[in-house]
């Protein structure tokens, strides 16, 4: 049997930065979102002037952003004549802007360790593992059922992890060996400083799959991916 790799299609969302990009509709959309975030509600004319773009092009991209629920439109009447439309970013656009969750999480974990030492830190990761386990098991039960074969459960777990940014896939070897691979560590800076985070992931996989899980490669240790070999547990 040949190697079979199952990798969910990635969803790529352009991020917004302070630098002004050039060329292309998607770049103009980024510029529009940034300007609206900085300046607040603005008309197409105002945005076109600030960005040095055509009103037609700005309006076209604003409509695309509105359809994606990333901007909202408000009609404002001001005396006689046609009403003016003002656009602004929505709450859904927040994820496109820079964030610093890694630093916040690292700071919180350092504070927990300072208060209660390694024991309290382990308890926190164990509690988080239980929360995630419940959510993952519920999703797997809904999508593939509780009695699905192990390989299907691993594939579904890869989908869950891919949705969380781990670029996960499943590989079925010629000998039937099942591996789950994560090509990105979505909590890399946490994993570097807290081995308990990676241990919690290993235990989570074992629990939700009801299988023996062995980590063979580890990004936080310098490998290119985190790879887990997964096998049915021996019968009692």
XYZ file of N, CA and C in Angstrom:
708
model
N 0.849 -1.193 0.000
C 0.000 0.000 0.000
C 0.885 1.244 0.000
N 0.685 2.201 -0.912
C 1.519 3.393 -0.963
C 1.216 4.339 0.176
N 2.161 5.239 0.431
C 1.910 6.279 1.426
C 0.708 7.098 0.999
N -0.200 7.348 1.916
C -1.361 8.184 1.652
C -1.316 9.361 2.608
N -1.260 10.550 2.055
C -1.196 11.745 2.883
C -2.494 12.504 2.761
N -3.094 12.803 3.891
C -4.303 13.596 3.927
C -3.983 14.920 4.584
N -4.122 15.995 3.834
C -3.834 17.318 4.390
C -4.983 18.242 4.091
N -5.648 18.813 5.118
C -6.735 19.743 4.866
C -6.227 20.956 4.098
N -7.085 21.487 3.226
C -6.721 22.675 2.478
C -6.572 23.855 3.432
N -5.448 24.593 3.367
C -5.268 25.722 4.273
C -6.126 26.899 3.869
N -6.554 27.645 4.857
C -7.269 28.887 4.616
C -6.303 30.021 4.867
N -6.006 30.813 3.845
C -5.029 31.881 3.951
C -5.753 33.208 4.061
N -5.496 33.912 5.137
C -6.091 35.226 5.343
C -4.975 36.250 5.375
N -5.002 37.246 4.498
C -3.935 38.249 4.504
C -3.955 39.067 5.768
N -2.779 39.327 6.331
C -2.696 40.133 7.542
C -2.488 41.589 7.174
N -2.840 42.458 8.114
C -2.700 43.889 7.912
C -1.496 44.380 8.687
N -0.608 45.089 8.038
C 0.571 45.628 8.697
C 0.620 47.117 8.510
N 1.580 47.751 9.161
C 1.711 49.187 9.049
C 2.329 49.634 7.747
N 3.003 48.738 7.026
C 3.637 49.107 5.770
C 2.598 49.127 4.659
N 2.758 50.089 3.754
C 1.813 50.179 2.656
C 2.244 49.284 1.513
N 1.442 48.272 1.150
C 1.782 47.401 0.048
C 1.447 48.075 -1.270
N 1.844 47.453 -2.354
C 1.570 48.033 -3.656
C 0.978 46.995 -4.580
N 0.009 47.446 -5.419
C -0.513 46.620 -6.483
C -1.505 45.580 -6.028
N -2.535 45.329 -6.873
C -3.438 44.214 -6.649
C -4.616 44.555 -5.771
N -5.821 43.970 -6.081
C -7.008 44.231 -5.274
C -6.851 43.851 -3.814
N -6.205 42.681 -3.522
C -6.083 42.263 -2.130
C -5.233 43.232 -1.333
N -4.217 43.821 -1.974
C -3.409 44.814 -1.280
C -4.216 46.066 -0.985
N -5.062 46.472 -1.912
C -5.920 47.626 -1.676
C -6.883 47.343 -0.540
N -7.364 46.117 -0.441
C -8.250 45.767 0.673
C -7.522 45.912 2.010
N -6.276 45.488 2.043
C -5.502 45.635 3.275
C -5.328 47.109 3.630
N -5.032 47.921 2.617
C -4.881 49.356 2.858
C -6.179 49.963 3.378
N -7.297 49.538 2.804
C -8.592 50.066 3.237
C -8.887 49.694 4.689
N -8.641 48.443 5.034
C -8.887 48.016 6.417
C -8.001 48.783 7.395
N -6.753 48.986 7.022
C -5.840 49.710 7.895
C -6.282 51.158 8.072
N -6.671 51.799 6.979
C -7.095 53.200 7.057
C -8.363 53.333 7.892
N -9.299 52.420 7.712
C -10.528 52.480 8.501
C -10.239 52.245 9.976
N -9.315 51.352 10.268
C -8.945 51.123 11.663
C -8.298 52.362 12.265
N -7.468 53.037 11.499
C -6.775 54.224 12.009
C -7.665 55.461 12.048
N -8.500 55.646 11.013
C -9.229 56.906 10.861
C -10.683 56.836 11.288
N -11.228 55.634 11.421
C -12.635 55.532 11.757
C -13.514 55.606 10.529
N -14.843 55.712 10.719
C -15.781 55.718 9.591
C -15.393 56.730 8.523
N -15.361 56.271 7.281
C -14.916 57.116 6.170
C -15.740 56.809 4.935
N -15.844 57.804 4.077
C -16.556 57.629 2.805
C -15.594 57.100 1.743
N -16.124 56.540 0.660
C -15.252 56.104 -0.431
C -14.389 57.233 -0.974
N -14.948 58.444 -1.067
C -14.173 59.582 -1.560
C -12.995 59.878 -0.639
N -13.241 59.871 0.662
C -12.168 60.136 1.623
C -11.082 59.072 1.535
N -11.487 57.836 1.430
C -10.519 56.747 1.364
C -9.706 56.814 0.080
N -10.379 57.108 -1.023
C -9.666 57.210 -2.294
C -8.618 58.314 -2.241
N -8.956 59.442 -1.624
C -8.008 60.551 -1.528
C -6.822 60.186 -0.641
N -7.080 59.545 0.486
C -6.005 59.205 1.419
C -5.062 58.150 0.848
N -5.603 57.254 0.042
C -4.796 56.153 -0.477
C -4.252 56.432 -1.873
N -4.697 57.498 -2.474
C -4.248 57.787 -3.831
C -4.752 56.766 -4.822
N -5.959 56.268 -4.600
C -6.556 55.255 -5.467
C -7.812 55.825 -6.116
N -8.315 55.147 -7.119
C -9.534 55.596 -7.782
C -10.741 55.297 -6.909
N -11.740 56.167 -7.005
C -12.960 55.946 -6.231
C -13.628 54.644 -6.653
N -13.616 54.366 -7.955
C -14.242 53.139 -8.456
C -13.571 51.900 -7.867
N -12.227 51.904 -7.852
C -11.507 50.764 -7.292
C -11.747 50.608 -5.806
N -11.763 51.737 -5.079
C -12.024 51.702 -3.636
C -13.412 51.153 -3.357
N -14.403 51.637 -4.106
C -15.773 51.195 -3.883
C -15.934 49.710 -4.179
N -15.260 49.248 -5.212
C -15.321 47.817 -5.552
C -14.772 46.960 -4.421
N -13.646 47.354 -3.844
C -13.042 46.576 -2.764
C -13.828 46.695 -1.466
N -14.430 47.858 -1.235
C -15.280 48.023 -0.048
C -16.484 47.089 -0.126
N -17.046 46.946 -1.297
C -18.183 46.036 -1.453
C -17.762 44.593 -1.210
N -16.564 44.224 -1.672
C -16.066 42.870 -1.423
C -15.843 42.645 0.068
N -15.297 43.654 0.754
C -15.072 43.541 2.198
C -16.402 43.497 2.950
N -17.375 44.249 2.469
C -18.698 44.221 3.105
C -19.337 42.854 2.948
N -19.199 42.248 1.759
C -19.758 40.915 1.530
C -19.107 39.885 2.439
N -17.836 40.109 2.798
C -17.125 39.201 3.703
C -17.336 39.567 5.163
N -18.189 40.541 5.423
C -18.498 40.997 6.786
C -17.276 41.543 7.506
N -16.357 42.142 6.739
C -15.175 42.764 7.339
C -15.327 44.269 7.472
N -16.259 44.845 6.716
C -16.608 46.251 6.897
C -18.128 46.369 6.899
N -18.613 47.434 7.497
C -20.040 47.714 7.521
C -20.284 49.078 6.901
N -21.471 49.276 6.380
C -21.806 50.530 5.707
C -22.954 51.218 6.435
N -22.821 52.517 6.625
C -23.845 53.321 7.279
C -24.237 54.473 6.352
N -25.523 54.698 6.207
C -26.013 55.789 5.374
C -26.228 57.023 6.239
N -25.610 58.135 5.845
C -25.696 59.386 6.594
C -26.295 60.460 5.691
N -27.372 61.071 6.132
C -27.992 62.145 5.356
C -27.491 63.489 5.875
N -27.172 64.365 4.954
C -26.650 65.676 5.335
C -27.248 66.721 4.399
N -28.420 67.225 4.772
C -29.078 68.242 3.971
C -29.664 67.669 2.696
N -29.716 68.495 1.657
C -30.281 68.057 0.390
C -29.238 67.239 -0.377
N -29.724 66.586 -1.400
C -28.812 65.788 -2.208
C -28.775 64.337 -1.781
N -27.903 63.597 -2.416
C -27.795 62.169 -2.157
C -27.158 61.916 -0.793
N -27.628 60.876 -0.091
C -27.008 60.547 1.208
C -25.580 60.066 1.003
N -24.782 60.149 2.059
C -23.389 59.720 2.002
C -23.248 58.389 2.727
N -22.432 57.510 2.170
C -22.176 56.214 2.799
C -20.834 56.253 3.507
N -20.842 55.845 4.782
C -19.620 55.746 5.567
C -19.340 54.275 5.861
N -18.096 53.881 5.710
C -17.683 52.503 5.960
C -16.808 52.442 7.203
N -16.885 51.307 7.897
C -16.023 51.096 9.063
C -15.763 49.602 9.202
N -14.702 49.252 9.924
C -14.380 47.841 10.128
C -15.356 47.210 11.112
N -15.577 45.916 10.973
C -16.415 45.169 11.896
C -15.540 44.414 12.896
N -16.188 43.802 13.877
C -15.450 43.002 14.862
C -14.765 41.808 14.202
N -15.347 41.306 13.090
C -14.755 40.155 12.402
C -13.396 40.478 11.791
N -13.122 41.762 11.574
C -11.839 42.164 10.978
C -10.701 42.159 11.990
N -11.019 42.026 13.266
C -9.987 42.129 14.298
C -8.874 41.105 14.104
N -9.233 39.904 13.684
C -8.224 38.849 13.538
C -7.224 39.145 12.431
N -7.508 40.116 11.561
C -6.584 40.453 10.485
C -5.512 41.439 10.929
N -5.661 41.984 12.128
C -4.703 42.972 12.613
C -3.698 42.310 13.552
N -2.531 42.925 13.723
C -1.503 42.328 14.585
C -2.008 42.080 16.001
N -1.549 40.998 16.592
C -1.896 40.666 17.973
C -0.640 40.195 18.689
N -0.739 40.094 20.006
C 0.426 39.704 20.808
C 0.024 38.656 21.835
N -0.745 37.669 21.369
C -1.234 36.647 22.282
C -0.108 35.791 22.862
N 0.949 35.568 22.066
C 2.067 34.770 22.566
C 2.659 35.375 23.825
N 2.887 36.689 23.790
C 3.481 37.361 24.954
C 2.547 37.308 26.142
N 1.252 37.497 25.908
C 0.279 37.428 26.998
C 0.261 36.040 27.610
N 0.184 35.008 26.760
C 0.142 33.640 27.268
C 1.412 33.288 28.031
N 2.565 33.674 27.470
C 3.833 33.387 28.137
C 3.903 34.088 29.490
N 3.413 35.322 29.538
C 3.423 36.055 30.802
C 2.510 35.424 31.839
N 1.348 34.978 31.407
C 0.423 34.333 32.336
C 0.998 33.026 32.872
N 1.628 32.243 31.988
C 2.220 30.983 32.443
C 3.373 31.227 33.409
N 4.159 32.265 33.138
C 5.246 32.601 34.057
C 4.697 33.018 35.412
N 3.581 33.743 35.403
C 2.971 34.162 36.669
C 2.415 32.961 37.429
N 1.792 32.040 36.709
C 1.264 30.831 37.358
C 2.395 30.021 37.982
N 3.495 29.885 37.233
C 4.638 29.137 37.761
C 5.242 29.831 38.967
N 5.277 31.170 38.953
C 5.825 31.914 40.082
C 4.961 31.743 41.328
N 3.655 31.618 41.136
C 2.746 31.478 42.279
C 2.762 30.060 42.831
N 2.697 29.056 41.939
C 2.528 27.688 42.407
C 3.566 26.700 41.961
N 4.585 27.155 41.233
C 5.638 26.254 40.790
C 5.171 25.317 39.687
N 5.997 24.303 39.433
C 5.713 23.369 38.339
C 4.416 22.594 38.560
N 4.094 22.305 39.820
C 2.883 21.527 40.098
C 1.636 22.274 39.629
N 1.556 23.555 39.950
C 0.390 24.332 39.528
C 0.357 24.478 38.018
N 1.524 24.648 37.404
C 1.583 24.761 35.950
C 1.077 23.477 35.297
N 1.488 22.340 35.829
C 1.010 21.061 35.299
C -0.501 20.934 35.458
N -1.040 21.411 36.570
C -2.486 21.354 36.789
C -3.235 22.217 35.782
N -2.666 23.376 35.469
C -3.302 24.266 34.491
C -3.348 23.602 33.122
N -2.230 23.012 32.691
C -2.218 22.346 31.387
C -3.126 21.115 31.390
N -3.230 20.429 32.503
C -4.118 19.267 32.582
C -5.577 19.696 32.457
N -5.927 20.814 33.118
C -7.291 21.324 33.010
C -7.606 21.742 31.583
N -6.637 22.392 30.933
C -6.830 22.794 29.548
C -6.961 21.577 28.644
N -6.190 20.528 28.927
C -6.273 19.305 28.137
C -7.667 18.693 28.255
N -8.234 18.704 29.440
C -9.574 18.147 29.622
C -10.611 18.948 28.850
N -10.477 20.280 28.864
C -11.402 21.120 28.103
C -11.325 20.815 26.607
N -10.095 20.782 26.092
C -9.913 20.491 24.675
C -10.405 19.090 24.329
N -10.136 18.151 25.227
C -10.546 16.777 24.976
C -12.043 16.646 24.793
N -12.797 17.323 25.632
C -14.252 17.286 25.517
C -14.712 17.851 24.179
N -14.130 18.981 23.790
C -14.516 19.608 22.530
C -14.155 18.736 21.326
N -12.938 18.176 21.341
C -12.496 17.352 20.214
C -13.325 16.074 20.113
N -13.593 15.428 21.240
C -14.392 14.199 21.211
C -15.795 14.473 20.683
N -16.386 15.596 21.106
C -17.723 15.942 20.629
C -17.714 16.171 19.121
N -16.696 16.854 18.617
C -16.611 17.116 17.183
C -16.410 15.830 16.400
N -15.551 14.957 16.902
C -15.302 13.692 16.217
C -16.554 12.823 16.211
N -17.272 12.793 17.319
C -18.493 11.994 17.398
C -19.537 12.502 16.414
N -19.622 13.819 16.276
C -20.606 14.415 15.373
C -20.261 14.154 13.912
N -18.977 14.192 13.583
C -18.569 14.125 12.176
C -18.354 12.696 11.670
N -17.821 11.820 12.517
C -17.502 10.468 12.029
C -18.078 9.361 12.913
N -18.672 9.712 14.057
C -19.246 8.697 14.937
C -18.223 8.137 15.911
N -18.728 7.535 16.961
C -17.846 7.034 18.022
C -17.127 5.743 17.660
N -17.637 5.018 16.668
C -17.067 3.711 16.330
C -16.235 3.748 15.058
N -15.811 4.926 14.634
C -15.029 5.041 13.396
C -13.682 4.343 13.556
N -13.115 3.808 12.481
C -11.785 3.184 12.548
C -10.736 4.199 13.014
N -9.645 3.671 13.552
C -8.602 4.543 14.102
C -8.078 5.518 13.057
N -7.847 5.055 11.828
C -7.285 5.945 10.817
C -8.223 7.115 10.542
N -9.538 6.880 10.587
C -10.492 7.967 10.370
C -10.490 8.938 11.548
N -10.300 8.402 12.749
C -10.239 9.280 13.918
C -8.988 10.156 13.854
N -7.880 9.566 13.398
C -6.643 10.345 13.266
C -6.813 11.428 12.213
N -7.436 11.093 11.093
C -7.656 12.090 10.046
C -8.525 13.240 10.548
N -9.528 12.907 11.326
C -10.391 13.964 11.862
C -9.638 14.821 12.878
N -8.783 14.193 13.662
C -7.963 14.963 14.600
C -7.027 15.896 13.841
N -6.509 15.435 12.701
C -5.656 16.303 11.883
C -6.426 17.515 11.391
N -7.692 17.333 11.053
C -8.529 18.462 10.638
C -8.685 19.453 11.793
N -8.928 18.929 12.983
C -9.064 19.792 14.162
C -7.798 20.603 14.383
N -6.647 19.932 14.312
C -5.379 20.611 14.539
C -5.064 21.601 13.424
N -5.409 21.254 12.202
C -5.192 22.183 11.089
C -6.006 23.451 11.284
N -7.216 23.306 11.781
C -8.058 24.477 12.045
C -7.447 25.382 13.108
N -6.597 24.816 13.957
C -5.944 25.598 15.010
C -4.583 26.134 14.579
N -4.225 25.953 13.317
C -2.998 26.535 12.801
C -1.784 25.629 12.800
N -1.958 24.337 13.037
C -0.811 23.432 13.141
C -0.375 22.826 11.806
N -1.067 23.145 10.712
C -0.723 22.578 9.396
C -0.576 21.058 9.494
N -1.598 20.435 10.017
C -1.537 19.004 10.317
C -2.005 18.161 9.134
N -1.435 16.969 9.030
C -1.906 15.998 8.055
C -1.720 14.592 8.618
N -2.222 13.615 7.867
C -2.150 12.217 8.273
C -1.439 11.421 7.193
N -0.535 10.555 7.598
C 0.201 9.713 6.651
C -0.030 8.249 7.024
N -0.457 7.460 6.034
C -0.626 6.025 6.215
C 0.489 5.328 5.458
N 1.402 4.671 6.178
C 2.563 4.039 5.571
C 2.234 2.742 4.868
N 3.182 2.224 4.064
C 2.975 0.962 3.337
C 2.659 -0.211 4.249
N 3.193 -0.146 5.472
C 2.945 -1.236 6.417
C 1.716 -0.997 7.287
N 0.947 0.054 6.971
C -0.248 0.366 7.746
C -0.005 1.283 8.925
N 1.248 1.690 9.136
C 1.551 2.598 10.244
C 0.865 3.946 10.021
N 0.234 4.449 11.066
C -0.489 5.717 10.989
C 0.337 6.787 11.701
N 0.534 7.893 11.034
C 1.235 9.026 11.656
C 0.424 10.294 11.480
N 0.371 11.083 12.518
C -0.168 12.439 12.452
C 1.021 13.384 12.518
N 1.107 14.307 11.554
C 2.213 15.258 11.520
C 1.689 16.684 11.636
N 2.402 17.490 12.396
C 2.109 18.917 12.505
C 3.319 19.667 11.949
N 3.120 20.387 10.866
C 4.231 21.077 10.205
C 4.452 22.483 10.760
N 3.610 22.894 11.690
C 3.779 24.185 12.361
C 3.369 24.018 13.811
N 4.097 24.691 14.692
C 3.704 24.714 16.109
C 3.022 26.043 16.381
N 1.719 26.008 16.577
C 0.951 27.234 16.776
C 1.225 27.872 18.129
N 1.888 27.148 19.023
C 2.218 27.705 20.348
C 3.725 27.585 20.583
N 4.504 27.842 19.538
C 5.936 27.571 19.578
C 6.633 28.231 20.760
N 6.368 29.511 20.993
C 7.068 30.216 22.066
C 6.660 29.695 23.450
N 5.445 29.192 23.560
C 5.014 28.564 24.814
C 5.706 27.219 24.969
N 5.725 26.432 23.888
C 6.319 25.101 23.941
C 7.810 25.158 24.254
N 8.496 26.197 23.753
C 9.922 26.347 24.029
C 10.208 26.434 25.522
N 9.360 27.174 26.236
C 9.636 27.420 27.651
C 8.884 26.525 28.608
N 7.889 25.778 28.110
C 7.063 24.959 28.997
C 6.879 23.563 28.410
N 7.738 22.607 28.767
C 7.585 21.236 28.268
C 6.217 20.641 28.582
N 5.557 21.166 29.621
C 4.238 20.651 29.988
C 3.224 20.853 28.882
N 3.423 21.882 28.055
C 2.487 22.136 26.961
C 2.522 21.000 25.944
N 3.710 20.551 25.587
C 3.848 19.460 24.616
C 3.407 18.132 25.215
N 3.680 17.942 26.492
C 3.240 16.717 27.154
C 1.719 16.653 27.189
N 1.086 17.809 27.412
C -0.376 17.860 27.435
C -0.951 17.508 26.066
N -0.294 17.949 24.989
C -0.766 17.617 23.646
C -0.648 16.114 23.406
N 0.473 15.528 23.795
C 0.672 14.088 23.627
C -0.417 13.306 24.355
N -0.704 13.696 25.582
C -1.730 13.004 26.368
C -3.123 13.241 25.794
N -3.354 14.454 25.255
C -4.641 14.749 24.629
C -4.887 13.822 23.450
N -3.891 13.666 22.586
C -4.048 12.800 21.416
C -4.349 11.372 21.842
N -3.627 10.891 22.829
C -3.829 9.522 23.295
C -5.243 9.329 23.834
N -5.720 10.330 24.573
C -7.044 10.215 25.202
C -8.174 10.268 24.171
N -8.116 11.241 23.265
C -9.237 11.405 22.330
C -9.260 10.301 21.276
N -8.093 9.723 20.967
C -8.037 8.641 19.993
C -8.232 7.274 20.627
N -8.032 7.187 21.939
C -8.092 5.889 22.601
C -7.042 4.950 22.052
N -5.821 5.491 21.825
C -4.768 4.719 21.158
C -3.416 5.008 21.797
N -2.439 4.198 21.444
C -1.059 4.450 21.860
C -0.455 5.499 20.923
N 0.100 6.540 21.476
C 0.662 7.635 20.689
C 2.103 7.862 21.128
N 3.013 7.825 20.180
C 4.433 8.034 20.455
C 4.921 9.203 19.608
N 5.524 10.197 20.256
C 6.089 11.319 19.500
C 7.455 10.927 18.960
N 7.639 11.053 17.644
C 8.889 10.687 16.996
C 9.724 11.903 16.607
N 9.080 13.020 16.323
C 9.774 14.255 15.984
C 9.103 15.399 16.739
N 9.885 16.475 16.957
C 9.420 17.518 17.872
C 9.981 18.863 17.423
N 9.102 19.775 17.003
C 9.549 21.079 16.519
C 10.328 21.832 17.587
N 9.834 21.799 18.811
C 10.489 22.536 19.889
C 11.883 22.007 20.196
N 12.187 20.790 19.721
C 13.521 20.211 19.898
C 14.404 20.395 18.672
N 13.888 21.103 17.670
C 14.688 21.387 16.490
C 14.304 20.626 15.239
N 13.317 19.737 15.322
C 12.888 18.992 14.141
C 12.002 19.865 13.250
N 11.797 19.424 12.018
C 10.994 20.202 11.067
C 9.502 20.070 11.308
N 9.098 19.032 12.006
C 7.681 18.860 12.302
C 7.536 18.092 13.605
N 6.336 18.090 14.133
C 5.994 17.183 15.226
C 5.292 15.990 14.590
N 5.840 14.801 14.792
C 5.299 13.594 14.186
C 4.924 12.605 15.285
N 3.725 12.036 15.163
C 3.231 11.095 16.164
C 2.878 9.777 15.480
N 3.465 8.693 15.975
C 3.103 7.360 15.485
C 1.965 6.842 16.369
N 0.892 6.381 15.709
C -0.346 6.046 16.424
C -0.736 4.611 16.108
N -1.042 3.854 17.158
C -1.399 2.441 16.986
C -2.509 2.075 17.956
N -3.262 1.057 17.549
C -4.318 0.536 18.436
C -3.695 0.038 19.734
N -4.404 0.217 20.837
C -3.926 -0.320 22.101
C -4.131 -1.829 22.143
N -3.167 -2.547 22.694
C -3.325 -4.012 22.793
C -4.543 -4.363 23.630
N -5.218 -5.423 23.238
C -6.377 -5.882 24.004
C -5.931 -6.364 25.367
N -6.771 -6.143 26.372
C -6.441 -6.568 27.737
C -6.426 -8.092 27.811
